[in-house]
CSV table of C-alpha atoms in Angstrom, one decimal:
chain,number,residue,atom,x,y,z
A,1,UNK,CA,-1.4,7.9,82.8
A,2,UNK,CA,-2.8,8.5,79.8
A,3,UNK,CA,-4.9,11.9,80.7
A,4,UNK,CA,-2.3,14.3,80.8
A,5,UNK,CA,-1.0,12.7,77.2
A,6,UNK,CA,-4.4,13.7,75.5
A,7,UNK,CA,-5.3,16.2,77.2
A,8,UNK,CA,-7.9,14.7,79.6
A,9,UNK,CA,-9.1,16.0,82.7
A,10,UNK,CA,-10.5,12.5,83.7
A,11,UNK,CA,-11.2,9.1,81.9
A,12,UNK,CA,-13.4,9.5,79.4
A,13,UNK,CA,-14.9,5.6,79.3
A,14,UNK,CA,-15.1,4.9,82.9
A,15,UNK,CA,-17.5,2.3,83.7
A,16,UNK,CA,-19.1,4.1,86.6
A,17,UNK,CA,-22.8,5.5,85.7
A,18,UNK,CA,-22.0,9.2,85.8
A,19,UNK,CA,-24.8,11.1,84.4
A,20,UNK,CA,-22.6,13.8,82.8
A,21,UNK,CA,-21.3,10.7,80.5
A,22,UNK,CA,-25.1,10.0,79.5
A,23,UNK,CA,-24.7,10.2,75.6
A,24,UNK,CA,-28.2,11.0,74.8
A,25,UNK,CA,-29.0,8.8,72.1
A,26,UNK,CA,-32.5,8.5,70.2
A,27,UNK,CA,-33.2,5.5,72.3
A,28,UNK,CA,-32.0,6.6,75.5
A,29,UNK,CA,-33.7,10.5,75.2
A,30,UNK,CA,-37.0,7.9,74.8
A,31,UNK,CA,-36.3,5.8,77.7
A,32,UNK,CA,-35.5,8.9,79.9
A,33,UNK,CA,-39.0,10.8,78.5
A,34,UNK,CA,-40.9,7.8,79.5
A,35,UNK,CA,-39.2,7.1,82.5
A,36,UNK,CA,-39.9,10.4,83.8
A,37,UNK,CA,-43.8,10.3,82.4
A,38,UNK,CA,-43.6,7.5,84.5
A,39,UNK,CA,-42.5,8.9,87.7
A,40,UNK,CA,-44.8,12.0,87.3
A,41,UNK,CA,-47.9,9.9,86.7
A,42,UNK,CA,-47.0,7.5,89.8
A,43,UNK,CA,-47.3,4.7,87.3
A,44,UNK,CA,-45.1,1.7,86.7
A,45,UNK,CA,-42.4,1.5,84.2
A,46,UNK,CA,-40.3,-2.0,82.7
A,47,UNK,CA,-37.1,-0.9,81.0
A,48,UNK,CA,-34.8,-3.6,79.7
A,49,UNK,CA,-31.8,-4.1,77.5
A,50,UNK,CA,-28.4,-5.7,77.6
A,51,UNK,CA,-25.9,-6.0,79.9
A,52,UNK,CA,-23.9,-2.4,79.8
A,53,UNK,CA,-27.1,-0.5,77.6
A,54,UNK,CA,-26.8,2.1,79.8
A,55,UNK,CA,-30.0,1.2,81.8
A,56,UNK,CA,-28.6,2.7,86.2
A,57,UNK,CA,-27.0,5.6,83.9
A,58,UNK,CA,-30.6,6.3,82.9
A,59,UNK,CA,-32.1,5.8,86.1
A,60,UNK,CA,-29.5,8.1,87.7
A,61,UNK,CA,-30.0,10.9,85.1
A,62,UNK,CA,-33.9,10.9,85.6
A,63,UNK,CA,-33.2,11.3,89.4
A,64,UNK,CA,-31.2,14.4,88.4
A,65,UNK,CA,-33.7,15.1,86.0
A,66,UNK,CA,-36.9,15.1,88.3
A,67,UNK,CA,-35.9,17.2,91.1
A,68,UNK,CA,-36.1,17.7,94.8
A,69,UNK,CA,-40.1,15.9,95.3
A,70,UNK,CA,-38.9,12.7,94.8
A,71,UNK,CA,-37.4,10.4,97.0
A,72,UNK,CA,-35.5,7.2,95.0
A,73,UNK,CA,-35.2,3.9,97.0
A,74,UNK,CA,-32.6,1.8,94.6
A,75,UNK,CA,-32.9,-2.3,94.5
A,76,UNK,CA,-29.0,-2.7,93.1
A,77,UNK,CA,-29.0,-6.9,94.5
A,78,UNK,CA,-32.5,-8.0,94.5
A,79,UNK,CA,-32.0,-11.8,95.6
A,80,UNK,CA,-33.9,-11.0,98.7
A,81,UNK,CA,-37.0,-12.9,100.8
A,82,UNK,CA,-40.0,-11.2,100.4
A,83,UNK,CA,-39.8,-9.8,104.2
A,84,UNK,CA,-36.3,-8.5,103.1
A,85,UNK,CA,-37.2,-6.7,100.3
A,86,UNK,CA,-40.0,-4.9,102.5
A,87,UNK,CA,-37.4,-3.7,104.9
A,88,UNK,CA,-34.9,-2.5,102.9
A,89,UNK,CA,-37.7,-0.5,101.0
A,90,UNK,CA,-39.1,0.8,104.8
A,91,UNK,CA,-35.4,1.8,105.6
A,92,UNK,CA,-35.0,3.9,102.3
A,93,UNK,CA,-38.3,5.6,103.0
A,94,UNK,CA,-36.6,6.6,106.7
A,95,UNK,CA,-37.7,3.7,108.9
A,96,UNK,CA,-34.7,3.2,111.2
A,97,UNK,CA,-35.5,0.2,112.5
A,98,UNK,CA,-37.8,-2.2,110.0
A,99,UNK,CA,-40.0,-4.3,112.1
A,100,UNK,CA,-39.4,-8.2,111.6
A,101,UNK,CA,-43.0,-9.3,111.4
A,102,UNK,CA,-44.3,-8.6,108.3
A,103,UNK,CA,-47.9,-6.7,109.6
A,104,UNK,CA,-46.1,-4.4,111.6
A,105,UNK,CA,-43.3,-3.7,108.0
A,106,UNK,CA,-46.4,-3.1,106.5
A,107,UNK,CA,-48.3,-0.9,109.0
A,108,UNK,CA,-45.0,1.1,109.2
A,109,UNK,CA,-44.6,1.3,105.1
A,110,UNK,CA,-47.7,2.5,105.2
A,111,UNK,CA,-47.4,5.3,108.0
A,112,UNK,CA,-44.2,6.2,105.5
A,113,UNK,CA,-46.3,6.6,102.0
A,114,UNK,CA,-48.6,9.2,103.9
A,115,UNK,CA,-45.9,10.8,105.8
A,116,UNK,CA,-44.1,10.8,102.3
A,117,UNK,CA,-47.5,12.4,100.6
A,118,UNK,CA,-48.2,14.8,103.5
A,119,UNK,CA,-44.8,16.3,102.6
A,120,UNK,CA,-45.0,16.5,98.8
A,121,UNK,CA,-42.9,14.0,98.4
A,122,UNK,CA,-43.1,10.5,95.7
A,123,UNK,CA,-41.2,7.5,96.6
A,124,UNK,CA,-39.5,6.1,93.5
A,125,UNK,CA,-38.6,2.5,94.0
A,126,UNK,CA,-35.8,1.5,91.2
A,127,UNK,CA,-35.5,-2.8,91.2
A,128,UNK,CA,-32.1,-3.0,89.1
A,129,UNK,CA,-31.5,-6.4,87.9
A,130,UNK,CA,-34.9,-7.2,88.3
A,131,UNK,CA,-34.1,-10.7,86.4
A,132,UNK,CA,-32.7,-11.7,89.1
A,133,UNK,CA,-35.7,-11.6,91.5
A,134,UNK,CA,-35.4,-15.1,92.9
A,135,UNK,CA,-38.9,-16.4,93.2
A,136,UNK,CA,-43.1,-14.9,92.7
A,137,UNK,CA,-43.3,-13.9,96.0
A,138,UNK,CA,-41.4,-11.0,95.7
A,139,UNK,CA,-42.9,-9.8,92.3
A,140,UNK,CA,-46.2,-10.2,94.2
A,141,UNK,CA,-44.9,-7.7,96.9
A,142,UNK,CA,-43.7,-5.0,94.2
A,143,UNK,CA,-47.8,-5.7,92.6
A,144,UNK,CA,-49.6,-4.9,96.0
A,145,UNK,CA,-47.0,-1.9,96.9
A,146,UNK,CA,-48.7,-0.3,94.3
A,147,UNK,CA,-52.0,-0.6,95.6
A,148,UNK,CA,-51.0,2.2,98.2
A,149,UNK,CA,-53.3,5.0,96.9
A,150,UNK,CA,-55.4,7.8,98.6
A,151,UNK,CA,-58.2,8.2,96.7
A,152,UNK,CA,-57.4,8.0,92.7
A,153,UNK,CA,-53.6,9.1,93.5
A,154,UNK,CA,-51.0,6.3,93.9
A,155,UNK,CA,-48.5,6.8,96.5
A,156,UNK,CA,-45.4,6.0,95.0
A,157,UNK,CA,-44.0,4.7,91.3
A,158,UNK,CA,-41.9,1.8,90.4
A,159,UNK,CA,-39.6,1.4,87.6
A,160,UNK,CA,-38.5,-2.4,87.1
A,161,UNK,CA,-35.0,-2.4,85.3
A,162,UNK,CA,-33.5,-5.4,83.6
A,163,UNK,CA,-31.8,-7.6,81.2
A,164,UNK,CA,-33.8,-8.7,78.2
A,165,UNK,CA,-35.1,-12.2,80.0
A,166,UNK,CA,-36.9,-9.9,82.3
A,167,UNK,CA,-39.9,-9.1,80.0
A,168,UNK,CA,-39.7,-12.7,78.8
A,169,UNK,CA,-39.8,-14.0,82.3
A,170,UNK,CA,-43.5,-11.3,83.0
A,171,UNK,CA,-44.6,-12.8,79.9
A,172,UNK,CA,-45.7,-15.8,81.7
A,173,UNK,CA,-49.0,-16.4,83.2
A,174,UNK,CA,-48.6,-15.9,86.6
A,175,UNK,CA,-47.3,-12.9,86.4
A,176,UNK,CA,-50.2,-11.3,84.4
A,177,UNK,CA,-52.0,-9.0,87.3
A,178,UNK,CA,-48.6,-7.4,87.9
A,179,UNK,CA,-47.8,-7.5,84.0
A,180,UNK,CA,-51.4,-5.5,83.6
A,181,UNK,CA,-50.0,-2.9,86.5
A,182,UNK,CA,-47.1,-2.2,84.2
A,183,UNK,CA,-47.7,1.6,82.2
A,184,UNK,CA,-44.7,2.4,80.6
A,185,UNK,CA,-42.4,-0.5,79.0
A,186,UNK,CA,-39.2,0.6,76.4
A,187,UNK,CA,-36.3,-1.8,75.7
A,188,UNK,CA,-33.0,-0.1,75.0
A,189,UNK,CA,-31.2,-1.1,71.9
A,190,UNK,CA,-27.5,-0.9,71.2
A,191,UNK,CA,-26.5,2.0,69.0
A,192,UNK,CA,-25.4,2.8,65.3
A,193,UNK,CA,-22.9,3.7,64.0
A,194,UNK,CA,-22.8,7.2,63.8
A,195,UNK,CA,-24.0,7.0,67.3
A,196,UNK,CA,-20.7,5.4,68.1
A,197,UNK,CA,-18.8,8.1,66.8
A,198,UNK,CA,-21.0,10.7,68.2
A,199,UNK,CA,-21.1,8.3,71.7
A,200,UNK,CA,-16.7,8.5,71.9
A,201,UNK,CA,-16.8,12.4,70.9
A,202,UNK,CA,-18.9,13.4,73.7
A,203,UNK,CA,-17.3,11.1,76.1
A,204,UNK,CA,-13.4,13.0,74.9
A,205,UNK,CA,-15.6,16.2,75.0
A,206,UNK,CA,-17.2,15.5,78.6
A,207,UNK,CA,-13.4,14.6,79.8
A,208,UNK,CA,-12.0,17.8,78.9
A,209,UNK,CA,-10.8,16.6,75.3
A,210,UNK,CA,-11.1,17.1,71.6
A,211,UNK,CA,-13.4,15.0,69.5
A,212,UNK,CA,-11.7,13.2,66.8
A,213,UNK,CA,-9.5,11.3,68.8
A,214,UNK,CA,-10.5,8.3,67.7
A,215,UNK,CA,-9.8,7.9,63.6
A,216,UNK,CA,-13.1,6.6,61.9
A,217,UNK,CA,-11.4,3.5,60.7
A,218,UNK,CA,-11.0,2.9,64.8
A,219,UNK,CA,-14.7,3.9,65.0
A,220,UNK,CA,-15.7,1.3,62.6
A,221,UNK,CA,-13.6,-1.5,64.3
A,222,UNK,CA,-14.7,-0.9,67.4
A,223,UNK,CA,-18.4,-0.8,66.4
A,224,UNK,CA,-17.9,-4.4,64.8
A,225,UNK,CA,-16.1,-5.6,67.9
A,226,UNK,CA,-18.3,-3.8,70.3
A,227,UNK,CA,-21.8,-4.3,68.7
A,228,UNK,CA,-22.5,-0.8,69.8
A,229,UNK,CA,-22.6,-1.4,73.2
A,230,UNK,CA,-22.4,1.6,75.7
A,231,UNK,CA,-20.1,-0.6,78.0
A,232,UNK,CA,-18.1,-2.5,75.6
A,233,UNK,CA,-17.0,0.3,73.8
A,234,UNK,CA,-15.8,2.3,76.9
A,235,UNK,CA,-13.6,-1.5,77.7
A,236,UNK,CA,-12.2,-1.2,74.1
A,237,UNK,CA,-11.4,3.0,74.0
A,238,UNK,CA,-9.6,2.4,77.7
A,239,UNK,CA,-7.5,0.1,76.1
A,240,UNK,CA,-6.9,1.7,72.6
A,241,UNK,CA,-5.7,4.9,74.6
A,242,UNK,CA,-3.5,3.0,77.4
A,243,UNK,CA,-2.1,1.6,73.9
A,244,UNK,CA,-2.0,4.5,72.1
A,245,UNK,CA,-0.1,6.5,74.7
A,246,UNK,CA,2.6,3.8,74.8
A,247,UNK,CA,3.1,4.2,71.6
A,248,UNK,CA,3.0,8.0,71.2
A,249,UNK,CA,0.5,8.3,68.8
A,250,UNK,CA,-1.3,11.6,68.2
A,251,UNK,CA,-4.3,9.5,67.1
A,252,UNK,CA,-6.3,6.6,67.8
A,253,UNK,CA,-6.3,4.3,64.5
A,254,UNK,CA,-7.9,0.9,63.4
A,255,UNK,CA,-4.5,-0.8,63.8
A,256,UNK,CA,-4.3,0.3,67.7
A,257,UNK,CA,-7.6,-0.9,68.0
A,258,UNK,CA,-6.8,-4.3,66.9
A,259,UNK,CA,-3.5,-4.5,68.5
A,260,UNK,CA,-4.9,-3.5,72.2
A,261,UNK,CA,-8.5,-5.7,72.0
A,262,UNK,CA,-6.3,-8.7,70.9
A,263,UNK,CA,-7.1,-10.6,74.8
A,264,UNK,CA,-9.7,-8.1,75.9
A,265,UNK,CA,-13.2,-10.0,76.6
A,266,UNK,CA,-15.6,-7.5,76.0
């Protein structure tokens, strides 16, 4: 509705992790460096932050990133039973059926991480929401998984991603031997200011539009109301633009801003 009126080829906020919308950031180029030192080492990696930080954008732009060797098995609902967690990770790695019994899911995992390293090829298991992991038992499972190693060579990494109650959560005691498995740990911050401005550029830019869109009074507001934010400020933009083009205005100002986020829950 509002594309054709400023000159968009698509939406430019869309909530949907596209990696070409990945504004690299200071904190996000870190967390993608270190995710893929991760990867490449076979290690395991704990990136947190807050709800719409950007953390599945990341993790799709590092499987862009890393190329064909890797294979990525993604954990998007991780409220699962121990035995289920095994079998959806054996039916990512190309199990077609998962056994039921838990020796022969772990005979057959097996059979898969050496077929998988005969080929060249690292499984990448990606637990997103990994707060959400209802109980020990299945931290336990992700712990031994990486215990699958041919002489000093792991067989596969693991990148646990999650909400800021995650790493508060490994802090306890029991979860120290998996805690001590854990090589690479980053926790994404919201962003500036200027990153704000330069975040809603890009994003225009990426969408076939011209930066400056969005007056820097708007920039300021929504940075207050957004708390810099990835995912709130695409909510707020939306809105501004879906306002600004039924008002016919050239330019996105403070005033639409505040007029279009009046009910918005971001």
């Amino acid at each position: 509705m509002y594309k054709g009126f400023y000159g968009l080829r698509e939406k430019p906020f869309s909530k949907t992790p596209d990696p070409r919308f990945l504004f690299m950031s200071r904190v996000h180029e870190e967390a993608l460096a270190r995710l893929q030192y991760s990867v490449e080492e076979l290690d395991v990696a704990l990136l947190t932050g807050g709800i719409g930080s950007g953390k599945t954008t990341i993790s799709r732009a590092l499987m862009d990133s890393v190329g064909p060797g890797y294979r990525f098995c993604f954990v998007f609902n991780p409220i699962l039973s121990p035995l289920e967690f095994l079998r959806l990770l054996a039916h990512d790695l190309g199990v077609v059926s998962p056994s039921a019994t838990k020796d022969d899911l772990l005979r057959e995992l097996t059979e898969e991480m050496y077929r998988c390293h005969g080929e060249g090829i690292v499984p990448v298991l990606v637990i997103d929401e990994a707060q959400m992991i209802p109980g020990r038992e299945v931290f336990d499972e992700i712990r031994l998984l990486t215990n699958f190693q041919l002489d000093d060579t792991n067989l596969l990494s693991v990148i646990l991603m999650g909400q800021p109650e995650l790493r508060e959560r490994l802090a306890e005691p029991i979860y120290e031997p998996l805690r001590q498995r854990i090589g690479i740990q980053y926790h994404l911050n919201p962003l500036t200011l200027e990153e704000t401005l330069d975040y809603i550029d890009f994003r225009l830019t990426v969408a076939g539009g011209e930066p400056g869109l969005f007056l820097p009074d708007a920039v300021l507001r929504i940075f207050e109301l957004s708390g810099g934010v990835p995912r709130r400020i695409n909510s707020i933009a939306t809105n501004a633009l879906l306002e600004g083009f039924a008002r016919d205005a050239a330019v996105i100002d403070a005033v639409i801003i505040d007029d279009s986020s009046e009910e918005l829950v971001v």
